[in-house]
mmCIF file of C-alpha atoms in Angstrom:
data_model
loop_
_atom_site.group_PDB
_atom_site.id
_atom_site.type_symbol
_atom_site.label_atom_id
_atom_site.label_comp_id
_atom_site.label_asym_id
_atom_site.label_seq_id
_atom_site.Cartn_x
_atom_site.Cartn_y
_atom_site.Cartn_z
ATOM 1 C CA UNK K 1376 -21.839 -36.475 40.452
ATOM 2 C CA UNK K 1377 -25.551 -37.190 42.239
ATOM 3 C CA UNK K 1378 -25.567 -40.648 44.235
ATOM 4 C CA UNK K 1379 -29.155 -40.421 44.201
ATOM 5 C CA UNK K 1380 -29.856 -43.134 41.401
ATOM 6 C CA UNK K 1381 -26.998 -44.876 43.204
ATOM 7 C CA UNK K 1382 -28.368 -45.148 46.281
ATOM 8 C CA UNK K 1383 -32.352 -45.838 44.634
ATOM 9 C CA UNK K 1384 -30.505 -48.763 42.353
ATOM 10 C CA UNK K 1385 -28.391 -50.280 45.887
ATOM 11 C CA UNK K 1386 -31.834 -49.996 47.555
ATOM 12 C CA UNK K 1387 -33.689 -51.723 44.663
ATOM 13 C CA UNK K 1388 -30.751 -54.861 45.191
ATOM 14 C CA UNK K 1389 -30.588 -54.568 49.013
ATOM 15 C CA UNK K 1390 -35.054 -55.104 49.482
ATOM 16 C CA UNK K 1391 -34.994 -57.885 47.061
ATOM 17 C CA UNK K 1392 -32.208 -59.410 48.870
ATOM 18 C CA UNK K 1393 -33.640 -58.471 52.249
ATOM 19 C CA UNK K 1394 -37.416 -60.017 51.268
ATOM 20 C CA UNK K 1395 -35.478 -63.134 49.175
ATOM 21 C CA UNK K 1396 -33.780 -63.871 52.526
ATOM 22 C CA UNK K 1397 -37.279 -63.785 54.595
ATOM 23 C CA UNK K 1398 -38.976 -65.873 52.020
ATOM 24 C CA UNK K 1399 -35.918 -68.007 51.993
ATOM 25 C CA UNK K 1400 -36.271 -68.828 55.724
ATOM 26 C CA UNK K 1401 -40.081 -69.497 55.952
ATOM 27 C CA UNK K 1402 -40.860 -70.894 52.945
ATOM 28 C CA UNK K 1403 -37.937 -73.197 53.020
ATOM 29 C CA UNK K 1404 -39.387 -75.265 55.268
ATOM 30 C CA UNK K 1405 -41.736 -76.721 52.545
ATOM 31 C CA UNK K 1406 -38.813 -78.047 50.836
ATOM 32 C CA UNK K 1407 -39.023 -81.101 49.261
ATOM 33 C CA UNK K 1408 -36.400 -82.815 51.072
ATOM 34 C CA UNK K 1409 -34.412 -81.829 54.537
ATOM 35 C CA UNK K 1410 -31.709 -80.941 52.477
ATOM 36 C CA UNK K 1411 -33.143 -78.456 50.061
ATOM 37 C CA UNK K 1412 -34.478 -77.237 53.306
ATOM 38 C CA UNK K 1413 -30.890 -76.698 55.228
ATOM 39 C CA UNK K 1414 -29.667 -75.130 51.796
ATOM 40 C CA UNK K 1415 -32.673 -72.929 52.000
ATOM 41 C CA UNK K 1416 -31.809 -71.585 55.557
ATOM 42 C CA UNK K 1417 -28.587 -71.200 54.507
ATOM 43 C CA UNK K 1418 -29.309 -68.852 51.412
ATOM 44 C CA UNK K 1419 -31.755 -67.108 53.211
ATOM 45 C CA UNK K 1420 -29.114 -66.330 56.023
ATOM 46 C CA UNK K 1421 -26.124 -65.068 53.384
ATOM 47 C CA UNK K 1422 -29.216 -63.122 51.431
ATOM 48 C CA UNK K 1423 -29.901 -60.977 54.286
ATOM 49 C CA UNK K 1424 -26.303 -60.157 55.347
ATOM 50 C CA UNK K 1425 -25.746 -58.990 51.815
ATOM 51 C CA UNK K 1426 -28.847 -56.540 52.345
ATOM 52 C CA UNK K 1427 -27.390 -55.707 55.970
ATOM 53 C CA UNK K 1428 -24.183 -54.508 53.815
ATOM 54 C CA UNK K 1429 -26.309 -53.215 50.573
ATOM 55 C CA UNK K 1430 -28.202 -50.788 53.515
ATOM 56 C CA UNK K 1431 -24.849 -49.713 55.029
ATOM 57 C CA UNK K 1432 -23.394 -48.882 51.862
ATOM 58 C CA UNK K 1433 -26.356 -46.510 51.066
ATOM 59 C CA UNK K 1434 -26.240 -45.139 54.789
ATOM 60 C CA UNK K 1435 -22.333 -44.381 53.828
ATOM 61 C CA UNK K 1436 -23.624 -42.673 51.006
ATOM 62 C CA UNK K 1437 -26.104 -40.684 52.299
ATOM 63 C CA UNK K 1438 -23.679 -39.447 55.056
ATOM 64 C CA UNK K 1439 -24.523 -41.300 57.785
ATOM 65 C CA UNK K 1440 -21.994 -40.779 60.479
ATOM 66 C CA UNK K 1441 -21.969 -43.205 63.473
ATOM 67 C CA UNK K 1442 -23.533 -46.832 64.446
ATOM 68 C CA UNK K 1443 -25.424 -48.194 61.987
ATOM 69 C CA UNK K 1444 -29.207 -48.825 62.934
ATOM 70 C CA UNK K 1445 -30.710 -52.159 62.806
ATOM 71 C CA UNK K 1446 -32.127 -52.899 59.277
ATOM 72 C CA UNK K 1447 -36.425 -54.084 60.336
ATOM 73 C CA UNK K 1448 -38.091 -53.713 56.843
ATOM 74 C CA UNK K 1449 -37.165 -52.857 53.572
ATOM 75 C CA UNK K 1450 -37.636 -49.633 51.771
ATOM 76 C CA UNK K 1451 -40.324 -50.363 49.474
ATOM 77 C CA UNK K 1452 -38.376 -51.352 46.251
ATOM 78 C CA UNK K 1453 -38.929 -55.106 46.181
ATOM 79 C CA UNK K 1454 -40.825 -57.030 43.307
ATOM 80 C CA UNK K 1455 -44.513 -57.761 44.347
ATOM 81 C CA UNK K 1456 -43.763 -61.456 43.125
ATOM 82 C CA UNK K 1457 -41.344 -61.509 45.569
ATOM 83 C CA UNK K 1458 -43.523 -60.453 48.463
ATOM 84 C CA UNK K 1459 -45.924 -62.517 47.138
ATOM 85 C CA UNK K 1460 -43.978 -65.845 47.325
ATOM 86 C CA UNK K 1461 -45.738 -68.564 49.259
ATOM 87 C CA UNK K 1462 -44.627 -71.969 47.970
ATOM 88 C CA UNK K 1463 -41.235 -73.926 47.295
ATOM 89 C CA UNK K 1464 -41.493 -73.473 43.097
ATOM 90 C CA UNK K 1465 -42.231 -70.096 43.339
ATOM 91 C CA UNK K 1466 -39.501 -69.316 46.001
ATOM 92 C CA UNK K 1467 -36.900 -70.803 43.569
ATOM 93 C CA UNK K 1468 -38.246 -69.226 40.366
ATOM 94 C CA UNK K 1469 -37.844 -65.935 42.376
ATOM 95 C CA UNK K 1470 -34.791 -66.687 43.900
ATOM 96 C CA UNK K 1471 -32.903 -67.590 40.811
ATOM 97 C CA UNK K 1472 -34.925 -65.048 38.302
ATOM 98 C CA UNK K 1473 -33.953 -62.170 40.685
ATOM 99 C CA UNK K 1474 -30.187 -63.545 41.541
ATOM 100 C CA UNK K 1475 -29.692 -63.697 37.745
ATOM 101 C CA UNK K 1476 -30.066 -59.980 37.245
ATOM 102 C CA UNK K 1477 -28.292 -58.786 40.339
ATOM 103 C CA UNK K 1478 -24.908 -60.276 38.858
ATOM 104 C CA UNK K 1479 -25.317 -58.829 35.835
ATOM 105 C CA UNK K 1480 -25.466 -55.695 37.554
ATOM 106 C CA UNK K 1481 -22.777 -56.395 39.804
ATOM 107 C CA UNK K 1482 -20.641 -57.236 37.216
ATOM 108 C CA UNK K 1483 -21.149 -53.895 35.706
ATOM 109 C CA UNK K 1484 -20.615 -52.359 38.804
ATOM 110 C CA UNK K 1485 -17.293 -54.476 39.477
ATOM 111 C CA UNK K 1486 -15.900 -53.326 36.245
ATOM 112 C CA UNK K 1487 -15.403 -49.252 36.596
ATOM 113 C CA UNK K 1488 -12.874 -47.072 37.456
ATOM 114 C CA UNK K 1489 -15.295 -46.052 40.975
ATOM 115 C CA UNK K 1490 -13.474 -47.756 43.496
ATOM 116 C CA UNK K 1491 -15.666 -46.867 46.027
ATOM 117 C CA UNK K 1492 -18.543 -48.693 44.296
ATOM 118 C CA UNK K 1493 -15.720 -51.615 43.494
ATOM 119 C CA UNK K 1494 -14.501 -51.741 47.134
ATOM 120 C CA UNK K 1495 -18.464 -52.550 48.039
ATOM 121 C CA UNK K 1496 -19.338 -54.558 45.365
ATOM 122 C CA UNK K 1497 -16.632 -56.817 45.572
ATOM 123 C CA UNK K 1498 -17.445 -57.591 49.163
ATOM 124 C CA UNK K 1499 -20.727 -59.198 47.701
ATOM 125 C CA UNK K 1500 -19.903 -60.693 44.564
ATOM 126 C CA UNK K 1501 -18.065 -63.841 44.762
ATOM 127 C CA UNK K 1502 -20.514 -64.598 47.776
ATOM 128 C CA UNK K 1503 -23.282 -63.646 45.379
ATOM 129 C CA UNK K 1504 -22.122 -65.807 42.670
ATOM 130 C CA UNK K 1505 -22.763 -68.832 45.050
ATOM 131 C CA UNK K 1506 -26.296 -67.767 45.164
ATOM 132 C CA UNK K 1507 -26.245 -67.829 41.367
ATOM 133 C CA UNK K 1508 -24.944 -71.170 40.839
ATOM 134 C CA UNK K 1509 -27.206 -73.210 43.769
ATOM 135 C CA UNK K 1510 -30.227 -71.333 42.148
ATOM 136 C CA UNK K 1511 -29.207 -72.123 38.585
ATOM 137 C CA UNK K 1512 -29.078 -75.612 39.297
ATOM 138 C CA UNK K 1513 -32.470 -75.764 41.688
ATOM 139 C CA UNK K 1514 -33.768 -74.203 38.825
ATOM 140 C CA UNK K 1515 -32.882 -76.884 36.313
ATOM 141 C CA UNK K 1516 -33.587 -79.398 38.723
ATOM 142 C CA UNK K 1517 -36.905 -78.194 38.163
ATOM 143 C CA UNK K 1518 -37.547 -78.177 35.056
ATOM 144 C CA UNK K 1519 -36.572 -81.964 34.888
ATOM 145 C CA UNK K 1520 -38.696 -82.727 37.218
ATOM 146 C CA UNK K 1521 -41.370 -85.311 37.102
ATOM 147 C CA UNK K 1522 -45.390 -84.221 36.262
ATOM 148 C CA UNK K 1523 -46.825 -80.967 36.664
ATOM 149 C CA UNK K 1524 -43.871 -79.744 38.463
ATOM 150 C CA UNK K 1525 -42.043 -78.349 35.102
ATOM 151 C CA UNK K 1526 -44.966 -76.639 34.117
ATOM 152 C CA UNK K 1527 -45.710 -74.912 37.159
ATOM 153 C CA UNK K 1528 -42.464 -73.693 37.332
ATOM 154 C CA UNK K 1529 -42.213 -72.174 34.068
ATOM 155 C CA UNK K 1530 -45.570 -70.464 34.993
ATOM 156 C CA UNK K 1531 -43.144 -69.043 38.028
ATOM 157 C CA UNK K 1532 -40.950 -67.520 36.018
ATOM 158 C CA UNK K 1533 -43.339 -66.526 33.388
ATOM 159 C CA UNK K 1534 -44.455 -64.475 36.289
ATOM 160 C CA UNK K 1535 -41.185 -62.893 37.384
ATOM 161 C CA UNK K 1536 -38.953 -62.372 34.765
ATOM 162 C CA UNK K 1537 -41.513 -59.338 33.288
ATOM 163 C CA UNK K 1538 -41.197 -57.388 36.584
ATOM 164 C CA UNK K 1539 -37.443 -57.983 35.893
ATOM 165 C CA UNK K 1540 -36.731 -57.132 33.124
ATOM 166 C CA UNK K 1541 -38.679 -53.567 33.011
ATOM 167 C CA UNK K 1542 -36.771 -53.072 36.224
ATOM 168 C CA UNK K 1543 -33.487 -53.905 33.978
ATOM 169 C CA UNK K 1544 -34.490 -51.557 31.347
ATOM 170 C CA UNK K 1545 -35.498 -48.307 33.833
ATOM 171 C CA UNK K 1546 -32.099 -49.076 34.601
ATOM 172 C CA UNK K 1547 -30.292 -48.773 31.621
ATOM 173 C CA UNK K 1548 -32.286 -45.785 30.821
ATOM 174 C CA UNK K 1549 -31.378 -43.990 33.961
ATOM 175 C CA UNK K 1550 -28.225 -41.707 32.646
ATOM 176 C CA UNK K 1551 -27.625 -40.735 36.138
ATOM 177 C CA UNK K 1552 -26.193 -44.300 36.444
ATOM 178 C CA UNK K 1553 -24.215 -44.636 33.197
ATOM 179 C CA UNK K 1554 -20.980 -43.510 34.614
ATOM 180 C CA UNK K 1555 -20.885 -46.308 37.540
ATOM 181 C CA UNK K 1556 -21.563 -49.206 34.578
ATOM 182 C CA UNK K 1557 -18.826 -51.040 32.335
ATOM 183 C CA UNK K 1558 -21.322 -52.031 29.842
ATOM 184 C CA UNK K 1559 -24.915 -50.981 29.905
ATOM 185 C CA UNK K 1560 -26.854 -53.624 28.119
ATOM 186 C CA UNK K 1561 -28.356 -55.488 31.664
ATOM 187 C CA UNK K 1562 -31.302 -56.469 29.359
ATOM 188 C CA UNK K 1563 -29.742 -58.669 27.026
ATOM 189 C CA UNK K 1564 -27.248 -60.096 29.179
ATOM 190 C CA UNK K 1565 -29.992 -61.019 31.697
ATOM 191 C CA UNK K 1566 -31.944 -62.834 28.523
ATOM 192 C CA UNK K 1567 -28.452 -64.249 27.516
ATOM 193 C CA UNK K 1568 -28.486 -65.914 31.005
ATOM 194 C CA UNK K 1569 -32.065 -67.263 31.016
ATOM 195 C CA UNK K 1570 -31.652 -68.830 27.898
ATOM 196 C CA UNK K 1571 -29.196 -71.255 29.900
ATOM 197 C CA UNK K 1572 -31.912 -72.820 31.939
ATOM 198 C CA UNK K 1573 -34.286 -72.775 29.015
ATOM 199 C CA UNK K 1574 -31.679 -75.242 27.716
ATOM 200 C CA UNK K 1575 -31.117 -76.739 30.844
ATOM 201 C CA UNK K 1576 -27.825 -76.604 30.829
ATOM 202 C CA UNK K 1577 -25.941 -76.210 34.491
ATOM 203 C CA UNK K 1578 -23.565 -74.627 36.003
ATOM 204 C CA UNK K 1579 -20.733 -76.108 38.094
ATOM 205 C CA UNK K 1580 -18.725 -73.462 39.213
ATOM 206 C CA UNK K 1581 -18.376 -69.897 39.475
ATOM 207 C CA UNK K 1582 -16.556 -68.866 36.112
#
């Protein structure tokens, strides 16, 4: 069986992950309060370890044999509203638009009978699922916010969540991957998930 869609798809997770986590550090600091601001550092730190560990996973698969090298940039797969981020509603539309579909890929991934692609993935997903739930809930936060603070960050994810979801869909199309998913329809669980914070409903755990 090719890895190569393997290894583009872990790539595709590891540079959003690896630019979410650079964002996460410098534009944190424009939180609106010194704890959003800790949190922020904090996400940003766990964000790039799980890229460290995407990268080595597609070094592993690509036959690397050795010390790993240093991870400096990312390989080119990243959103361009990610790159783009420059201010605290934007960093959090990103952060939990993007964090949304990961799991639902990860949860594919967790599912099948490839436990090499199990033994990874579950390194990252209970970790990830943290990520999920602060993000859920600084999304909501949000969107109850006072003024023109809702509005602008509906405009944030009005400006993600395309870029997302045709991402999502080259996925599922992608045959070279079926065999590594448990269920294939990323799309419509990713909507299924949005429509959560539409309702701004939140989450308090991790189940």
């Amino acid at each position: 069986m090719s890895k190569h869609a393997l290894i583009t798809l872990i790539e595709g997770i590891a540079d959003n992950k690896f630019v979410l986590g650079d964002r996460l550090a410098k534009v944190g600091f424009s939180a609106p309060d010194v704890e959003s601001m800790l949190a922020s550092i904090a996400m940003a730190q766990g964000e790039l370890g799980h890229a460290r560990l995407l990268y080595w996973w597609t070094f592993d698969l690509n036959g690397h044999v050795g010390k790993k090298p240093d991870i400096k940039n990312e390989t080119g797969k990243s959103f361009k509203a990610v790159r783009e981020t420059n201010g605290w509603i934007q960093l959090i539309a990103n952060f939990y638009v993007i964090n949304t579909a990961i799991d639902v890929i990860f949860e594919s991934l967790v599912n099948t009978d490839h436990k090499d692609v199990v033994s990874h993935v579950n390194k990252l997903f209970l970790e990830h699922k943290e990520h999920c739930i602060y993000s859920e809930n600084r999304a909501i936060k949000l969107l109850n916010d006072q003024g023109a603070v809702p509005k602008r960050f509906e405009n944030a994810l009005r400006n993600i969540v395309p870029e997302v979801e045709q991402w999502l869909k080259e996925i599922e199309e992608t045959a070279e991957l079926h065999p590594y998913f448990s269920y294939r329809n990323l799309l419509a669980r990713f909507q299924h998930s949005l429509d959560r914070v539409w309702r701004k409903e939140a989450v308090t755990d991790a189940k």
